[in-house]
Coordinates of C-alpha atoms in Angstrom, one line a residue:
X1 CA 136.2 134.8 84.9
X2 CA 132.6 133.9 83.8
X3 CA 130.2 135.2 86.0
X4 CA 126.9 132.3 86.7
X5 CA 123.3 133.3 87.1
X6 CA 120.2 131.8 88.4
X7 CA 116.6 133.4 87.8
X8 CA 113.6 133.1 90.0
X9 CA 110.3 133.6 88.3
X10 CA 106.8 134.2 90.3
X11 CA 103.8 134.5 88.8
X12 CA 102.1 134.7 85.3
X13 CA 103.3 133.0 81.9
X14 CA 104.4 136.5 80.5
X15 CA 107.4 136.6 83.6
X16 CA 108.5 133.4 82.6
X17 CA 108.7 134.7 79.1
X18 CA 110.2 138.1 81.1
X19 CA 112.8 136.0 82.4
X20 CA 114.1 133.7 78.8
X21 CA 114.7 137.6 77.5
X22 CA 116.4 138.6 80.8
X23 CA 118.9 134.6 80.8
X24 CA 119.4 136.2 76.9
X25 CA 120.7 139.7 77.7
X26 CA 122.7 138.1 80.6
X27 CA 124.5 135.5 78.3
X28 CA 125.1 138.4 75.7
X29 CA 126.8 139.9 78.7
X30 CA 128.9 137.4 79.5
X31 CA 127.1 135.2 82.1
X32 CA 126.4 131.6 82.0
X33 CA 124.2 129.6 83.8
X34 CA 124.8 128.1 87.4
X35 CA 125.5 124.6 87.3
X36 CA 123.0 122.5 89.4
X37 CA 123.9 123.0 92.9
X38 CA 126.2 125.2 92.3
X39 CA 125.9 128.4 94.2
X40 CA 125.4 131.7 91.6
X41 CA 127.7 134.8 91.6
X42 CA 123.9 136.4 90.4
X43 CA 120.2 135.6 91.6
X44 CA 117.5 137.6 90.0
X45 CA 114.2 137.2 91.1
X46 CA 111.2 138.2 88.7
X47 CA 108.5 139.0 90.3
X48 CA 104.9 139.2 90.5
X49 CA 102.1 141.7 92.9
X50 CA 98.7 139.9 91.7
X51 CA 98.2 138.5 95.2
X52 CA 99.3 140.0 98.6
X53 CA 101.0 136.5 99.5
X54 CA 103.7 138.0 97.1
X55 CA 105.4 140.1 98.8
X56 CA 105.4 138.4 102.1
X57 CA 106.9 135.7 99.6
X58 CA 109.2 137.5 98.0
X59 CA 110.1 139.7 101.3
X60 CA 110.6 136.0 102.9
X61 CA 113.0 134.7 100.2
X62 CA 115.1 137.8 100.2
X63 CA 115.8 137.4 103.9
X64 CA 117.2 133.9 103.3
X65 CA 119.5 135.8 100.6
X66 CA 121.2 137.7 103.4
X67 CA 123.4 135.3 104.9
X68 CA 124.7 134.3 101.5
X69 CA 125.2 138.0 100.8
X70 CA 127.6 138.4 104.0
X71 CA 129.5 135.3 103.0
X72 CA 130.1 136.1 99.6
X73 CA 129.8 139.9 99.5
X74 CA 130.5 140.0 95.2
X75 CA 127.5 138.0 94.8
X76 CA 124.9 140.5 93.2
X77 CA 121.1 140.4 94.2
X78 CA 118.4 141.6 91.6
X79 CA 115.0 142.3 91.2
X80 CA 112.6 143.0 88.6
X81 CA 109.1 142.6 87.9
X82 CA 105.5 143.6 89.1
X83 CA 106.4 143.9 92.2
X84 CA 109.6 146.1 91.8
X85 CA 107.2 148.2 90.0
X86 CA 104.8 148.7 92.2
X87 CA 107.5 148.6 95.6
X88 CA 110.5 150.5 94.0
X89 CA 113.2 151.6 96.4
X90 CA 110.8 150.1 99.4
X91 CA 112.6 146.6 98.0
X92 CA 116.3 148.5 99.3
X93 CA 114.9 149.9 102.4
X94 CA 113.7 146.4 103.3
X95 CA 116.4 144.6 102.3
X96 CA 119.5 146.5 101.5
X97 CA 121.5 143.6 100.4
X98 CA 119.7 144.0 97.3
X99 CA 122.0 145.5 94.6
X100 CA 119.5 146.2 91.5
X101 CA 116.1 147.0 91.4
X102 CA 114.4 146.9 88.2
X103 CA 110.7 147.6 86.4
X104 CA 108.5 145.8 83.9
X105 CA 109.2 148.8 81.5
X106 CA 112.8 148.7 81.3
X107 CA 113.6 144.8 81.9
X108 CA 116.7 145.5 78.9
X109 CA 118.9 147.9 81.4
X110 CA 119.8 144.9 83.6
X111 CA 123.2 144.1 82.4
X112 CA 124.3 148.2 83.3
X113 CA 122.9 148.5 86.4
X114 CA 124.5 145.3 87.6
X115 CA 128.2 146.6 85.9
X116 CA 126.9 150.5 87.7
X117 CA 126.3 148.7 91.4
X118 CA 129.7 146.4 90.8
X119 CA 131.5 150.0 89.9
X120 CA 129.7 152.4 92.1
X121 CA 129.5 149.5 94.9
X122 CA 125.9 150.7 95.8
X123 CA 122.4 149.6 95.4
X124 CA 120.7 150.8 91.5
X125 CA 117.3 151.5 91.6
X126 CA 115.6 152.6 88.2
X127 CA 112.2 152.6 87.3
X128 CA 110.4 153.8 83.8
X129 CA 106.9 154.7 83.7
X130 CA 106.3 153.8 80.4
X131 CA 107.5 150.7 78.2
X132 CA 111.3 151.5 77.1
X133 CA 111.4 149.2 74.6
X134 CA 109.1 146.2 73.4
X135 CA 110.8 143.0 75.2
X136 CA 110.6 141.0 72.3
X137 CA 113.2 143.1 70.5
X138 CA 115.7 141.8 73.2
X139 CA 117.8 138.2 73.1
X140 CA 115.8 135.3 74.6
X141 CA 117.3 132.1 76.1
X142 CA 114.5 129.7 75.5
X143 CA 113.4 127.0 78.5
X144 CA 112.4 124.7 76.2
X145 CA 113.2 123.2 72.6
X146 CA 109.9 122.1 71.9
X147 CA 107.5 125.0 72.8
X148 CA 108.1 128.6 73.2
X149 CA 106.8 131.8 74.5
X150 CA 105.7 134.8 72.0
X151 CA 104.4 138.5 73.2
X152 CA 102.1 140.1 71.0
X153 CA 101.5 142.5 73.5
X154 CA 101.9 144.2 76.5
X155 CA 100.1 146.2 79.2
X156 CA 96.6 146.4 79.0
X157 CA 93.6 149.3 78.9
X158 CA 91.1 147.9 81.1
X159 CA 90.1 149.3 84.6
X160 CA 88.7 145.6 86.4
X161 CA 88.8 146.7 90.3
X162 CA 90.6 143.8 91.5
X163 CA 93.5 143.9 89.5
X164 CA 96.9 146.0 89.4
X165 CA 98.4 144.9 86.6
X166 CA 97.5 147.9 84.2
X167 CA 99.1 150.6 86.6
X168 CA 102.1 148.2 87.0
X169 CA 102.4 147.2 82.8
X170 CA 100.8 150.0 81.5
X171 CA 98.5 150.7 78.4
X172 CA 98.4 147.9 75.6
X173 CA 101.4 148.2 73.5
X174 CA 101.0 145.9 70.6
X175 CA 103.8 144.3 68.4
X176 CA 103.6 144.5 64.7
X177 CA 101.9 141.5 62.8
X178 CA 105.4 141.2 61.0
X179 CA 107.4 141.0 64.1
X180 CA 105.1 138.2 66.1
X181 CA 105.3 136.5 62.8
X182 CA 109.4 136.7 62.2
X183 CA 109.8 135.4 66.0
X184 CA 107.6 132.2 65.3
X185 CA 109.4 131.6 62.2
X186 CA 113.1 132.0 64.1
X187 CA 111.5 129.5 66.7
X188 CA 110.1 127.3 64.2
X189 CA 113.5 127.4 62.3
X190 CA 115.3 125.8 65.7
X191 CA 112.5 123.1 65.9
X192 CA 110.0 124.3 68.0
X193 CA 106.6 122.7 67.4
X194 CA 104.4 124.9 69.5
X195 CA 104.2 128.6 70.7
X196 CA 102.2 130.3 72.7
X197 CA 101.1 133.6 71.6
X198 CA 100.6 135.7 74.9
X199 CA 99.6 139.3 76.3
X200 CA 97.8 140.7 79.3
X201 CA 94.0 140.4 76.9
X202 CA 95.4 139.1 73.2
X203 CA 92.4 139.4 71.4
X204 CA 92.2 143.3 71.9
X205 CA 95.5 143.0 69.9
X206 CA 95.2 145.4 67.2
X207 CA 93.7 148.3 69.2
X208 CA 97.3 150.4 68.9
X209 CA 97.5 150.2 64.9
X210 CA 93.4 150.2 64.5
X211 CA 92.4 146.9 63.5
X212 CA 90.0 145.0 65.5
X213 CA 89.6 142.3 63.3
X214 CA 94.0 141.8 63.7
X215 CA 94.1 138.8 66.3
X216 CA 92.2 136.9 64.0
X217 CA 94.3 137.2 60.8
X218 CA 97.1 136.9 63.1
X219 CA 96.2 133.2 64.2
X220 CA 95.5 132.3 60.3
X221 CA 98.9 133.6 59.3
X222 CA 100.9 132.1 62.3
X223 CA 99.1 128.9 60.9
X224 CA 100.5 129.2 57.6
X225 CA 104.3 129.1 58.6
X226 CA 105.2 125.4 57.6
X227 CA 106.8 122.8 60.8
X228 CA 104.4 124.9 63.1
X229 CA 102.1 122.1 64.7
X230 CA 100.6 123.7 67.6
X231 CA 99.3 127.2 68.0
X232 CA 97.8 128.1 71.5
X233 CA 96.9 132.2 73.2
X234 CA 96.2 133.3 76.6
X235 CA 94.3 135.1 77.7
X236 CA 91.4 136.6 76.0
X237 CA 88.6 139.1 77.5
X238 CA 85.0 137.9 76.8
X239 CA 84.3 141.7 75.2
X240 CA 86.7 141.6 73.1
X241 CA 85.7 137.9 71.8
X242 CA 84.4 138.1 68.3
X243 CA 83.4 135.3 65.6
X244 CA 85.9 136.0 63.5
X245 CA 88.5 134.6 66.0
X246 CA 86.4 131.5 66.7
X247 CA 86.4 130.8 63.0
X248 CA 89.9 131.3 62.9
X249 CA 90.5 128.9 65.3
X250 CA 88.2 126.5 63.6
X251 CA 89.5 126.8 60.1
X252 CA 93.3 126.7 61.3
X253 CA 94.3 123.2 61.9
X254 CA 97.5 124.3 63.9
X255 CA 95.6 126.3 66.1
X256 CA 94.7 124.1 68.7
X257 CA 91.0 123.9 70.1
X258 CA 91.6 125.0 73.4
X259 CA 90.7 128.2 75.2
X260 CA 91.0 130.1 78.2
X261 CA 88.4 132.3 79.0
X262 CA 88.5 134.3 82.3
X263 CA 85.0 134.4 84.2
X264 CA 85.7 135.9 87.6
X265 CA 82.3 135.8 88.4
X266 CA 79.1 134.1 87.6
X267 CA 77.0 137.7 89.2
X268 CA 75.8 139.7 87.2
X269 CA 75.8 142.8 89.8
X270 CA 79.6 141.6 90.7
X271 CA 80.8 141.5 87.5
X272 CA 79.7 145.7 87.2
X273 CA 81.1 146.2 90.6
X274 CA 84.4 144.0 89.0
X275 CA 84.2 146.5 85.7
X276 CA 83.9 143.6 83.4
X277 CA 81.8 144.7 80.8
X278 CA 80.2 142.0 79.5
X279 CA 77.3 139.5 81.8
X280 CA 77.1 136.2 82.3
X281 CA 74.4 135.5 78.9
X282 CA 77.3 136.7 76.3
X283 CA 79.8 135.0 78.3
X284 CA 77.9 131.7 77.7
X285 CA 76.9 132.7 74.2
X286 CA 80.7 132.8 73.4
X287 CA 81.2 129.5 75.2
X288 CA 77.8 128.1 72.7
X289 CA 79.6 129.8 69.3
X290 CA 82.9 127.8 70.3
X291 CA 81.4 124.5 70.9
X292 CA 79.5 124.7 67.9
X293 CA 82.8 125.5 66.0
X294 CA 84.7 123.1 67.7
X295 CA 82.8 120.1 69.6
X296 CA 86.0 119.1 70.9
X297 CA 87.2 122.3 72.5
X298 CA 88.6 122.4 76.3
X299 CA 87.2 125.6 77.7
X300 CA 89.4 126.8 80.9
X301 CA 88.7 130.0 83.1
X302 CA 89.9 132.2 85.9
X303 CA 87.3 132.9 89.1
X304 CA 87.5 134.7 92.3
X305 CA 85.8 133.7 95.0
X306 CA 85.0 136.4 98.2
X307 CA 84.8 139.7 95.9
X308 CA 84.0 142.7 98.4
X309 CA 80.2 142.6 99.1
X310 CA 79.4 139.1 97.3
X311 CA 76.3 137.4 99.0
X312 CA 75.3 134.0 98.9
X313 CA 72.9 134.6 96.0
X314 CA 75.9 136.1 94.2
X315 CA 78.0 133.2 94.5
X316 CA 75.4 131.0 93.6
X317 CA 75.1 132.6 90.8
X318 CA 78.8 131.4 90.2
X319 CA 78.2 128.1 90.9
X320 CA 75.1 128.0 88.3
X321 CA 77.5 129.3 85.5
X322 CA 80.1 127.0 86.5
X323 CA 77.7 124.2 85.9
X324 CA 76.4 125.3 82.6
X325 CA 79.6 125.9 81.1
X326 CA 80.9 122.5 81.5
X327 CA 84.8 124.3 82.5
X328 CA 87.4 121.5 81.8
X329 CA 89.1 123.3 84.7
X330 CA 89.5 126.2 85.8
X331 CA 92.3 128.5 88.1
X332 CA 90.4 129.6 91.5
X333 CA 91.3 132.2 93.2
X334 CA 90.4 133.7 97.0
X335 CA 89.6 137.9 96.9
X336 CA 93.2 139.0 97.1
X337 CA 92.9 142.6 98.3
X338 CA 95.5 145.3 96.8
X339 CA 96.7 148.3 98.0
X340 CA 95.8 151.0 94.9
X341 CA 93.1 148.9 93.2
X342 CA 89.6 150.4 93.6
X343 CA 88.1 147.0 95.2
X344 CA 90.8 147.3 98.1
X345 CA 88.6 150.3 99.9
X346 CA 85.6 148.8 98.7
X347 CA 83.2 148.2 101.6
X348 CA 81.8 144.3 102.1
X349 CA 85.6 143.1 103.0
X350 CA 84.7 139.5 103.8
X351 CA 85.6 137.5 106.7
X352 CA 88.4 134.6 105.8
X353 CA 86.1 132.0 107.0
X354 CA 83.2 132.6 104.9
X355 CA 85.4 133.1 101.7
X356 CA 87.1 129.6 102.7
X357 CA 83.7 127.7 102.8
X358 CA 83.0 129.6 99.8
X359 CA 86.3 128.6 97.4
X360 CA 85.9 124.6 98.9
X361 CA 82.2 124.6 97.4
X362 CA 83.6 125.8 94.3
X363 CA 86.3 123.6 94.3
X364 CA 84.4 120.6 94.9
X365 CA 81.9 121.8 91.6
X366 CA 84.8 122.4 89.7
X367 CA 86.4 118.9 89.7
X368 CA 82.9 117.4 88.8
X369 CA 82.9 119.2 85.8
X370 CA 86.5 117.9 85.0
X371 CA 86.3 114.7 86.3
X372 CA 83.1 114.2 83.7
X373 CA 84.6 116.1 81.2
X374 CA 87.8 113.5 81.3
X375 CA 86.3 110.4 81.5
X376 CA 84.4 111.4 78.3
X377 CA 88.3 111.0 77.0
X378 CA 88.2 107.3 78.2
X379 CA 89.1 105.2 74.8
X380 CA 90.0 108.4 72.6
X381 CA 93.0 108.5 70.6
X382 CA 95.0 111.3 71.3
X383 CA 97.6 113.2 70.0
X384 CA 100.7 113.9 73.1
X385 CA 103.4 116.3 72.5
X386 CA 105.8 114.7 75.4
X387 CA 106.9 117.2 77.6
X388 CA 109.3 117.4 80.2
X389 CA 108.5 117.9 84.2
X390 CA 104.8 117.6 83.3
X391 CA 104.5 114.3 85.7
X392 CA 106.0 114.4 88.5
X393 CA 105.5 111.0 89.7
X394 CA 106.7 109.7 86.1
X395 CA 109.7 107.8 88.0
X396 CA 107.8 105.8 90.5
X397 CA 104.8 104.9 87.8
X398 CA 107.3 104.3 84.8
X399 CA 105.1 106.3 82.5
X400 CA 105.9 109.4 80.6
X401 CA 103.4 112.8 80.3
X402 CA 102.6 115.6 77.6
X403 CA 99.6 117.6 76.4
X404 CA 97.2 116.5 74.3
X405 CA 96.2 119.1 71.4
X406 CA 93.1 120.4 73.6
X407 CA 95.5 120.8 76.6
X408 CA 94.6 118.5 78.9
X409 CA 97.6 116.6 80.6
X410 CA 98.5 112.9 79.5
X411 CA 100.2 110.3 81.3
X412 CA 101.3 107.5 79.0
X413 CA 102.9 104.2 79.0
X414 CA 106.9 104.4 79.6
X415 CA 107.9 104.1 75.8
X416 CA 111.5 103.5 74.9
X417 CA 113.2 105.9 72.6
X418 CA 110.5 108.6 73.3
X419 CA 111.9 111.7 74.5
X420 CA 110.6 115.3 75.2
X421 CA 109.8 117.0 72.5
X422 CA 108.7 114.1 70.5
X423 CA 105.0 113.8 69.1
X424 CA 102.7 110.1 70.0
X425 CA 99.7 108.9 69.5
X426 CA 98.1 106.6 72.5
X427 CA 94.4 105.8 73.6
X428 CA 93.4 106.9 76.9
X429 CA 92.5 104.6 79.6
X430 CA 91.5 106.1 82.6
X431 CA 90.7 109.6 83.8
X432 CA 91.3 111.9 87.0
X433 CA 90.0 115.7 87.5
X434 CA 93.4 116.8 86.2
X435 CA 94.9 114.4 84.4
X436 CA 94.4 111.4 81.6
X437 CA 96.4 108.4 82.0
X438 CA 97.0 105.9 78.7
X439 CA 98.5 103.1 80.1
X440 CA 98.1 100.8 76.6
X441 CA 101.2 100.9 74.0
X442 CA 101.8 104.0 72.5
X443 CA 100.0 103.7 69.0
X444 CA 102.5 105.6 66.9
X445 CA 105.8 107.8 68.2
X446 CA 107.3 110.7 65.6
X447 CA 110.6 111.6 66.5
X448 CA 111.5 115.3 65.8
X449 CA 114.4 117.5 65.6
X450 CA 113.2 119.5 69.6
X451 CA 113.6 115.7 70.4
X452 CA 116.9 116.1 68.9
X453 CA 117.7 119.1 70.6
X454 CA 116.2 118.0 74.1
X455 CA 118.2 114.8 74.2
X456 CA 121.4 116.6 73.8
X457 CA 120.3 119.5 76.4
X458 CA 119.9 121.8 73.5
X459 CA 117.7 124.9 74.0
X460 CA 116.7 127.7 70.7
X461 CA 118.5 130.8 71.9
X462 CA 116.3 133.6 69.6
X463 CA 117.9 137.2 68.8
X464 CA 115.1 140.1 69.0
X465 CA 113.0 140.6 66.3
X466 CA 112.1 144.2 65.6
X467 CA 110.7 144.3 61.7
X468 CA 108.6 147.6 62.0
X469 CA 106.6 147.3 59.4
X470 CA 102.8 145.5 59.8
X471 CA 102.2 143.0 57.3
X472 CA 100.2 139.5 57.1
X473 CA 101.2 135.9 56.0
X474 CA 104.3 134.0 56.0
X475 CA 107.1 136.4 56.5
X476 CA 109.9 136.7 54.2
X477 CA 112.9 134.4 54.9
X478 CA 114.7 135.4 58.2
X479 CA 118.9 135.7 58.5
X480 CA 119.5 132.0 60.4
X481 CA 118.7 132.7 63.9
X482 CA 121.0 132.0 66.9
X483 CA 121.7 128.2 67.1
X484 CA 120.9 126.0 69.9
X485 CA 123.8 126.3 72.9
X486 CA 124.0 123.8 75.6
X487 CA 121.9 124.3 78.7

């Protein structure tokens, strides 16, 4: 009898990538997904350790799992991610209804340690130190039919206090040009208009095979595989931004002009104390190079607020830079302290309250900037790629959402015959912090073959690529990937 899974993802864009490769090996295996509602004879939960609300989170959800557990004792319990990484067999010890624990390195051996916890009826607890194999060489159930996922690498080699990631991914592993390249053509082959090109800092791609110059060429050659419209990365580090990538970006009309560039901090003395090498004059010197590239570019960042030891004066340093670099939004973070991370014993803790008052300054800054930087959108014709789940109100206001090219999100007039996946054109109307609306006709609607497949509840299921070999351009004409299977 088929065995039905359902995956949990927490955290960052490269677990919910984590998790399509995960639903692929699973489905190789033999399981199929659980029908809406239905209870699962799996759940696997991928998880993530960036803030400390995640464990109590994850610690919270599993308790709920224990009552399901005792009423269905061959339901199997999984977990993988940053946070099995970091926690290990703590996650049994805590919760020993938990059959599997897993690691970032070794995300492929799920399949046998569920069959070796079924056989050996006890919990499986296996954690690598280093990377077992590159993800990307493993099967991927894709979420959707339209837009997809791609690692170019993983891990990463910088030390920033705050952060636990590289002690819980490891040192930068980077794919082969070839390999990236073959997996964008597979997902362009099953109709996918727009991937994502993703790793912990992309543009240091190239550090492992000694080209620094490699995320550049890799965008221009990603750009020359025909039925790829849209071409987006995240997320850079401002010291490894060069001019070659922002003319890359310029000259490459699939790559879209949209980019997300991680601040942290507008201090000068905090961004030492964070061990981010570069200061806030090159940081806005990139930001100056890009708009004079690309006028039109959306520029979005990452900043913490309450950093151990920042003063007033530091954080209105923040608020300066904020202001100058016109952010069309930005992801705001509260000082998240983590055992094992240099800034956790760093001294300057500070109090709740004052970090609170702090972020709601920030906050209220922030959606200036993108409040102004959207109503400059007011009577512009853009271009939507309709996505699905994007508004969540669609129902009640009988319009329909998407991103625009430069990433902002567009709600648009309720069209009929318009589905997911499909490409419009509409004028925009009215603008909010977060969102544009275009309540007019649509101007022109392009149905495409993800429509196709998202109307029939089709999604790309991709085999691993693993070519080996680096190389640049168009790769070579691929055996016909894994068709579409129903959701």
């Amino acid at each position: 009898m088929t065995r039905s899974y359902e995956i949990r993802t927490f955290g960052c864009q490269m677990n919910v990538h984590d998790s399509e490769r995960l639903a692929g090996m699973l489905e190789d295996a033999g399981y199929a997904p659980a029908a809406e509602g239905a209870a699962p004879d799996l759940v696997v939960f991928n998880t993530c350790a960036v803030r400390e609300n995640a464990d109590n989170k994850l610690y919270g959800t599993l308790g709920h799992m224990r009552p399901l557990k005792t009423a269905n004792p061959d339901m199997q319990v999984a977990v993988g991610g940053c946070l099995a990484q970091k926690d290990r067999s703590t996650i049994v010890q805590r919760a020993p209804w938990v059959d599997v624990v897993f690691g970032t390195h070794n995300i492929g051996s799920l399949p046998t340690l569920l069959e070796r916890a079924r056989h050996n009826n006890e919990a499986q607890v296996e954690i690598l130190e280093s990377l077992e194999t590159f993800p990307s060489t493993l099967p991927a159930r894709r979420d959707s039919a339209y837009s997809g996922w791609v690692s170019i690498s993983v891990g990463c080699n910088n030390t920033c206090t705050f952060c636990i990631v590289p002690s819980l991914r490891g040192k930068e592993k980077d794919r082969r040009p070839g390999d990236v390249l073959a997996e964008v053509q597979a997902l362009v082959d099953e109709g996918v208009l727009e991937v994502t090109l993703l790793g912990q800092n992309v543009n240091s791609y190239g550090v492992e095979f000694g080209d620094r110059l490699a995320f550049g060429k890799l965008l221009r050659a990603a750009g020359e595989i025909d039925g790829l419209e849209r071409i987006r990365f995240t997320s850079p580090h401002p010291k490894d931004f060069t001019d070659d990538v922002i003319a890359a970006m310029a000259e490459t009309p699939a790559v879209c002009h949209q980019l997300h560039m991680p601040l942290q901090s507008g201090s000068d003395r905090l961004l030492r104390e964070m061990r981010r090498s570069y200061r806030t004059d090159k940081y806005l010197g990139i930001l100056d190079k890009v708009r004079a590239a690309m006028p039109d570019a959306a520029i979005t960042t990452d900043i913490i607020v309450g950093f151990p030891g920042e003063t007033e004066e530091d954080f209105q340093g923040t608020l300066d830079v904020v202001r100058r670099a016109r952010f069309a939004s930005a992801f705001t973070f509260q000082y998240s302290k983590r055992p094992g991370t240099p800034a956790a014993e760093m001294d300057g803790q500070l109090p709740k309250e004052v970090v609170q008052e702090r972020f709601d300054r920030l906050i209220a800054v922030q959606e200036e900037n993108s409040l102004a930087g959207n109503r400059e959108q007011i009577g512009r014709e853009v271009e939507v790629l309709v996505a699905q789940g994007e508004g969540r109100r669609d129902g009640e206001t009988q319009r329909m959402s998407g991103r625009a090219r430069d990433g902002r999100l567009v709600h648009f007039a309720s069209t009929p015959g318009v589905r997911p996946g499909d490409v419009v054109r509409t004028v925009v109307t009215y603008a909010a912090p977060h969102y544009l609306v275009a309540d007019g006709a649509v101007v022109s609607h392009r149905r495409t073959r993800a429509g196709d497949n998202t109307e029939a509840g089709l999604r790309p299921k991709t085999s691993g690529v693993s070519l080996g070999l680096p190389s640049f351009g168009t790769p070579a004409p691929l055996a016909p990937a894994e068709g579409c299977a129903t959701q």
